[in-house]
Every structure is written in C-alpha cells, then in structure tokens.
C-alpha cells in the first residue's frame, strides 16, 4: 500500500534532486566515521582470532590474510555494516518521519497537493541505495587494512604472508555478491523504518516506539534476507 | 463557497461529528467556534480530506470533493491554504524556505518573484527579518504567523485557519485577525477560522457556526451571538467576566 503511493509519479523533479543530495549527505556521509572505526577494529580482530586459532604447521601462514579478506568482503562489510546502519539510520528515519506525522507536517504537505509518502521516502531510498555500496567498499578496504595493522604491529603473522593471503585466489564475484546484498539491505534499512514512522499515531511516545520497531524489524528482515540471498547466489 | 452536507465521523465507536450541515460563504470570514474537544479540528480536516468522513459530502464551489479521485483532489488542494493548530512548519527548512515551498511546488514564478512574495507575506504577518531562522528558533506565536504567511503565499481561494491567534499577545492577535479579514475581502477568499477567542469572534465574526459535542447547535453572526438564548453557547461566550459585564451593560 505504502510502496504503491511511494512510487507514484513524483511531484516535481528538481525538488527531489535537492532532497536526494541532502539525504546522501545526512544518511551516507554522516555514517562514514562510525563505519571506518568499526571496520578497522573488526578487520584487526578477525586477523587476531584466525591467527591465534591456527597452530598447525600444515596450514600455511597466508591463510590468516585469506580468511580476513573473505570474512570482511562476504559477510562483515555488507551484513554487519547493514545492521549497524539499520540501528543508526533506521532510528533516525523513523523518528524524523514520525515527528513529521505527529506535528502535522505530513498533513501540511498533503494539503499543498504533494504526495507526501513519495516526497519524504523516495529520496531516502534512492540516497541509501546509491551511497551504501560506496560505504561498504570503503569498509572492505578499511577492514582488510585493520588486519594489515595487526600484521605490522604484532608478531602473530608477517606482513608478507598477510599481503600474500589477501591476494590469494581472489574472486571478484565475492564483491559483486556483497554489493548485491548491500543494495537490497539499503532498501530494507530505509523503507521499513519509513513505514513505521509514516503511520505513527499519537505523540512523542509513539514516535519513540515506532523508531524501536523500525530498527528491530529491519534488522530481522536483513538477517533473513541475508540467508536467502546467500542460499540463492552462492550455493 | 464551501458546502458541508451531513458529515458524520466516529473514532473507535465514539461519535465526534454528528450530521453537520453548514455553508461557508465566499469573501467572508466564517468562524467555527466551540469548546475544546468539540470536534472543530476534525471538522476542518474532514473538509479538506485529511480525515475521511464516515458519511456526508463536502462541495467546493459545487464540485463534490468527497467523491473526487486523488488527482482531482490535488487540483482543489492547490487552491487551499491551511494553517494548522500547531503551525506544522517544516522543521528542516528556514522560515523563508517554508513560505517558498508551496511557490516552488506549484507556482511558475522566477526566483526573484518568489523572494518578493516571501518578503511580502512575512511583512503582512509582521515578521520582517525572520527569513533565515529555523522553526525551532522562533516562538510558538511566531511559528503560527509563519504558518499564516505560508498559507497565503499562493493566494488561495480557500483559507483554513485552526486557532490562528492562540499563543499570540492581544495586539498581534488583532493584527492577525485583521489580516485574515482584509485578505479575505481583497481576494474574495472563502475563509474558515476555528477559534474560541471571543475577541476574534466579535472582531471578525461575519458568519459564525457553533459546534457542541460534535453537533451544530447554533449559527449566526457577531451581532446575534451576544443576544443568544442557546444555553451551551452562552456558557462559552459569557465564560469570562469581561463578556458578562459587556452583556449586563
Ligand atoms: N485521530 C483521532 N483519533 C481518535 N480520536 C480523535 C482523533 N482526532 C480527534 N479525536 C477526538 O475527537 C474529538 C474532537 O477533537 P478535535 O481535535 O476536533 O477538538 P477541537 O474542537 O479542535 O478542540 P481544541 O479546541 O482543543 O483544538 C476529541 O475528543 C478527540 O479526542
Ligand atoms: Mg482543535
């Protein structure tokens, strides 16, 4: 129902463009810092964990780099980052739209003859679908770099082995798979909280609970979708 | 002219509007008065389709708004200016952007014309110089006035004001009342003002409808209202000591 209203013909293209640029800035670039921090630490921890769990001489040392790269590209960057964004961006979206609802701003848009669902939600979806792949690619680099830092700063693995490992049997399809997931997750992260925000009834209290529901539902949907996509694409 | 015919509306089994029939005249300030919770805001929202009435219809210049398709409604709404009870300003936009918003959406003006129109509207509500402020940075009364400026920006044919002067000091209040009356006459707008401010009633009440517990109880103008014999209406009108003195004098 909501999606049908969302994708009806837009009211005025130029205003949409302005909104999209605004949303790219607030939804995408606003998350840049947190993604960088999380990625570097996760990459580092994966490297440490793998290295400390391998103590057989039969397993070559470069396996650590290989494992770090695979985990970061296939699961960590697309899925964990999506979950974190579901929390950050999702709650932001649900409460912003919910506040617009309870303070009659959505009614005000409707009265001006504007399709409010489309005007508010479409720019958010487009912005996230566009910018999230860049965030995830950035996260991949930073995650792998986090592992490199471990190799450099500690003695668990040499940098040469690590660098060899992260290049070992590299299959670009892994990145494609990750980006497909990212785009689907971007849609989930923006559309589900939008739905909860748009249909808020009441006041500030209900806006808060809509925000929580938006985050919880989108996280669960991300996990289920992740399973389905993985099954479809990789198996 | 707007005609309301047999409008009823219930929320969760509780009747909020009960068979309302009323006509609002063009070029006049039409008032809807009533106690808090009597259904005034719900009635105005039913009229513009923000709330779907359970039954009845609303006619804008003989066109049945209630039966219209989404696109047809949009065309009518472009001619409606509405001030919401809480102002409903877009809080991500400055005062200037708020007022310019409907102009950008529907007007075919150049940037220069739009800026001039914004200046003009802000001047009419006594808010020159507030252009760059955000709604959160101005007082509730100022937000109301920006709301009025936004509502009249596109020179609407129909103007709805839900409590335009609640939260305003008496002087600004009269200024807003006079502004509404002036533009109503000047552009021959069908104006509907929701209020429970007796000053406004006596100032601009050319046509008054009294609503009590969702039913229309009385209809008249500012001259007949002070002579009313309707029990519920007198309670509202003569609630204040000042009004009682006025009556006794
Ligand atoms: N969306 C809604 N859902 C359920 N009940 C509602 C809704 N909107 C209004 N009501 C109820 O309808 C009744 C009339 O509300 P309304 O807002 O029209 O009052 P009002 O006359 O505008 O009062 P006030 O002068 O305080 O603004 C109230 O009892 C209110 O609780
Ligand atoms: Mg009200």
mmCIF file of N, CA, C and O in Angstrom, chain A residues 12 15 112 114, chain B residues 78 90 96-121 149-156:
data_model
loop_
_atom_site.group_PDB
_atom_site.id
_atom_site.type_symbol
_atom_site.label_atom_id
_atom_site.label_comp_id
_atom_site.label_asym_id
_atom_site.label_seq_id
_atom_site.Cartn_x
_atom_site.Cartn_y
_atom_site.Cartn_z
ATOM 1 N N UNK A 12 7.651 17.062 -8.341
ATOM 2 C CA UNK A 12 8.483 17.983 -9.097
ATOM 3 C C UNK A 12 9.933 17.533 -9.004
ATOM 4 O O UNK A 12 10.515 17.491 -7.926
ATOM 5 N N UNK A 15 12.893 19.408 -7.035
ATOM 6 C CA UNK A 15 12.870 19.358 -5.579
ATOM 7 C C UNK A 15 13.323 18.004 -5.061
ATOM 8 O O UNK A 15 13.918 17.901 -4.005
ATOM 9 N N UNK A 112 -0.881 20.784 0.429
ATOM 10 C CA UNK A 112 -0.293 21.515 -0.694
ATOM 11 C C UNK A 112 -0.385 20.698 -1.978
ATOM 12 O O UNK A 112 0.218 21.052 -2.988
ATOM 13 N N UNK A 114 0.795 17.661 -2.411
ATOM 14 C CA UNK A 114 2.019 16.904 -2.625
ATOM 15 C C UNK A 114 1.816 15.478 -2.120
ATOM 16 O O UNK A 114 1.223 15.274 -1.068
ATOM 17 N N UNK B 78 -4.538 22.561 -4.320
ATOM 18 C CA UNK B 78 -3.599 23.622 -4.688
ATOM 19 C C UNK B 78 -4.203 25.002 -4.432
ATOM 20 O O UNK B 78 -3.497 25.995 -4.362
ATOM 21 N N UNK B 90 7.781 23.045 8.388
ATOM 22 C CA UNK B 90 8.770 22.005 8.107
ATOM 23 C C UNK B 90 10.032 22.342 8.882
ATOM 24 O O UNK B 90 10.684 23.349 8.597
ATOM 25 N N UNK B 96 12.012 31.248 5.526
ATOM 26 C CA UNK B 96 11.922 31.636 4.123
ATOM 27 C C UNK B 96 11.601 30.426 3.233
ATOM 28 O O UNK B 96 10.715 30.483 2.379
ATOM 29 N N UNK B 97 12.318 29.318 3.476
ATOM 30 C CA UNK B 97 12.100 28.118 2.659
ATOM 31 C C UNK B 97 10.696 27.557 2.865
ATOM 32 O O UNK B 97 10.077 27.059 1.933
ATOM 33 N N UNK B 98 10.212 27.643 4.106
ATOM 34 C CA UNK B 98 8.859 27.188 4.396
ATOM 35 C C UNK B 98 7.826 27.925 3.549
ATOM 36 O O UNK B 98 6.936 27.310 2.975
ATOM 37 N N UNK B 99 7.971 29.235 3.494
ATOM 38 C CA UNK B 99 6.975 30.024 2.768
ATOM 39 C C UNK B 99 7.156 29.849 1.261
ATOM 40 O O UNK B 99 6.203 29.852 0.487
ATOM 41 N N UNK B 100 8.414 29.643 0.865
ATOM 42 C CA UNK B 100 8.688 29.495 -0.566
ATOM 43 C C UNK B 100 8.274 28.113 -1.083
ATOM 44 O O UNK B 100 8.055 27.937 -2.282
ATOM 45 N N UNK B 101 8.174 27.163 -0.163
ATOM 46 C CA UNK B 101 7.913 25.775 -0.558
ATOM 47 C C UNK B 101 6.704 25.594 -1.473
ATOM 48 O O UNK B 101 6.824 25.020 -2.563
ATOM 49 N N UNK B 102 5.513 26.097 -1.078
ATOM 50 C CA UNK B 102 4.369 25.937 -1.989
ATOM 51 C C UNK B 102 4.565 26.688 -3.309
ATOM 52 O O UNK B 102 4.083 26.239 -4.352
ATOM 53 N N UNK B 103 5.307 27.786 -3.267
ATOM 54 C CA UNK B 103 5.555 28.541 -4.506
ATOM 55 C C UNK B 103 6.398 27.699 -5.464
ATOM 56 O O UNK B 103 6.141 27.650 -6.668
ATOM 57 N N UNK B 104 7.426 27.039 -4.911
ATOM 58 C CA UNK B 104 8.294 26.205 -5.736
ATOM 59 C C UNK B 104 7.521 25.015 -6.292
ATOM 60 O O UNK B 104 7.718 24.604 -7.417
ATOM 61 N N UNK B 105 6.646 24.456 -5.442
ATOM 62 C CA UNK B 105 5.924 23.256 -5.838
ATOM 63 C C UNK B 105 4.929 23.535 -6.962
ATOM 64 O O UNK B 105 4.791 22.754 -7.881
ATOM 65 N N UNK B 106 4.226 24.639 -6.850
ATOM 66 C CA UNK B 106 3.126 24.851 -7.788
ATOM 67 C C UNK B 106 3.222 26.122 -8.619
ATOM 68 O O UNK B 106 2.620 26.226 -9.663
ATOM 69 N N UNK B 107 3.934 27.106 -8.103
ATOM 70 C CA UNK B 107 3.960 28.388 -8.798
ATOM 71 C C UNK B 107 4.845 28.327 -10.021
ATOM 72 O O UNK B 107 5.640 27.402 -10.185
ATOM 73 N N UNK B 108 4.681 29.282 -10.886
ATOM 74 C CA UNK B 108 5.562 29.353 -12.037
ATOM 75 C C UNK B 108 6.349 30.651 -11.968
ATOM 76 O O UNK B 108 6.565 31.346 -12.944
ATOM 77 N N UNK B 109 6.795 30.966 -10.757
ATOM 78 C CA UNK B 109 7.475 32.237 -10.554
ATOM 79 C C UNK B 109 8.982 32.087 -10.720
ATOM 80 O O UNK B 109 9.537 31.016 -10.523
ATOM 81 N N UNK B 110 9.636 33.208 -11.035
ATOM 82 C CA UNK B 110 11.098 33.226 -11.032
ATOM 83 C C UNK B 110 11.556 33.354 -9.582
ATOM 84 O O UNK B 110 10.760 33.670 -8.697
ATOM 85 N N UNK B 111 12.850 33.098 -9.372
ATOM 86 C CA UNK B 111 13.374 33.175 -8.007
ATOM 87 C C UNK B 111 13.137 34.575 -7.426
ATOM 88 O O UNK B 111 12.769 34.731 -6.260
ATOM 89 N N UNK B 112 13.310 35.576 -8.261
ATOM 90 C CA UNK B 112 13.141 36.960 -7.795
ATOM 91 C C UNK B 112 11.692 37.202 -7.363
ATOM 92 O O UNK B 112 11.431 37.744 -6.282
ATOM 93 N N UNK B 113 10.760 36.723 -8.174
ATOM 94 C CA UNK B 113 9.343 36.896 -7.821
ATOM 95 C C UNK B 113 9.001 36.161 -6.529
ATOM 96 O O UNK B 113 8.243 36.659 -5.700
ATOM 97 N N UNK B 114 9.589 34.959 -6.392
ATOM 98 C CA UNK B 114 9.306 34.186 -5.182
ATOM 99 C C UNK B 114 9.835 34.910 -3.948
ATOM 100 O O UNK B 114 9.163 34.989 -2.924
ATOM 101 N N UNK B 115 11.068 35.420 -4.056
ATOM 102 C CA UNK B 115 11.650 36.140 -2.922
ATOM 103 C C UNK B 115 10.783 37.340 -2.549
ATOM 104 O O UNK B 115 10.545 37.610 -1.373
ATOM 105 N N UNK B 116 10.297 38.032 -3.568
ATOM 106 C CA UNK B 116 9.441 39.194 -3.301
ATOM 107 C C UNK B 116 8.156 38.783 -2.605
ATOM 108 O O UNK B 116 7.688 39.436 -1.677
ATOM 109 N N UNK B 117 7.605 37.654 -3.065
ATOM 110 C CA UNK B 117 6.359 37.174 -2.473
ATOM 111 C C UNK B 117 6.582 36.787 -1.004
ATOM 112 O O UNK B 117 5.755 37.085 -0.147
ATOM 113 N N UNK B 118 7.717 36.134 -0.728
ATOM 114 C CA UNK B 118 8.041 35.757 0.651
ATOM 115 C C UNK B 118 8.157 37.015 1.515
ATOM 116 O O UNK B 118 7.578 37.095 2.612
ATOM 117 N N UNK B 119 8.896 38.021 0.998
ATOM 118 C CA UNK B 119 9.038 39.276 1.750
ATOM 119 C C UNK B 119 7.678 39.881 2.052
ATOM 120 O O UNK B 119 7.396 40.311 3.163
ATOM 121 N N UNK B 120 6.832 39.886 1.023
ATOM 122 C CA UNK B 120 5.503 40.470 1.172
ATOM 123 C C UNK B 120 4.691 39.742 2.247
ATOM 124 O O UNK B 120 4.117 40.366 3.136
ATOM 125 N N UNK B 121 4.696 38.412 2.181
ATOM 126 C CA UNK B 121 3.908 37.629 3.148
ATOM 127 C C UNK B 121 4.435 37.806 4.565
ATOM 128 O O UNK B 121 3.666 37.929 5.517
ATOM 129 N N UNK B 149 1.630 33.013 6.919
ATOM 130 C CA UNK B 149 2.327 33.516 5.732
ATOM 131 C C UNK B 149 2.428 32.419 4.675
ATOM 132 O O UNK B 149 2.216 32.655 3.479
ATOM 133 N N UNK B 150 2.736 31.187 5.114
ATOM 134 C CA UNK B 150 2.840 30.081 4.162
ATOM 135 C C UNK B 150 1.482 29.757 3.541
ATOM 136 O O UNK B 150 1.387 29.461 2.357
ATOM 137 N N UNK B 151 0.427 29.841 4.375
ATOM 138 C CA UNK B 151 -0.909 29.512 3.877
ATOM 139 C C UNK B 151 -1.391 30.501 2.819
ATOM 140 O O UNK B 151 -2.144 30.131 1.925
ATOM 141 N N UNK B 152 -0.960 31.760 2.921
ATOM 142 C CA UNK B 152 -1.459 32.753 1.947
ATOM 143 C C UNK B 152 -0.482 32.979 0.800
ATOM 144 O O UNK B 152 -0.774 33.738 -0.127
ATOM 145 N N UNK B 153 0.657 32.281 0.836
ATOM 146 C CA UNK B 153 1.693 32.527 -0.172
ATOM 147 C C UNK B 153 1.181 32.348 -1.602
ATOM 148 O O UNK B 153 1.476 33.134 -2.488
ATOM 149 N N UNK B 154 0.387 31.308 -1.807
ATOM 150 C CA UNK B 154 -0.065 31.003 -3.174
ATOM 151 C C UNK B 154 -1.395 31.685 -3.521
ATOM 152 O O UNK B 154 -2.039 31.302 -4.485
ATOM 153 N N UNK B 155 -1.795 32.676 -2.756
ATOM 154 C CA UNK B 155 -3.094 33.355 -2.951
ATOM 155 C C UNK B 155 -4.226 32.332 -3.076
ATOM 156 O O UNK B 155 -4.829 32.163 -4.143
ATOM 157 N N UNK B 156 -4.533 31.643 -1.988
ATOM 158 C CA UNK B 156 -5.520 30.559 -2.068
ATOM 159 C C UNK B 156 -6.929 31.088 -2.296
ATOM 160 O O UNK B 156 -7.226 32.239 -2.012
#
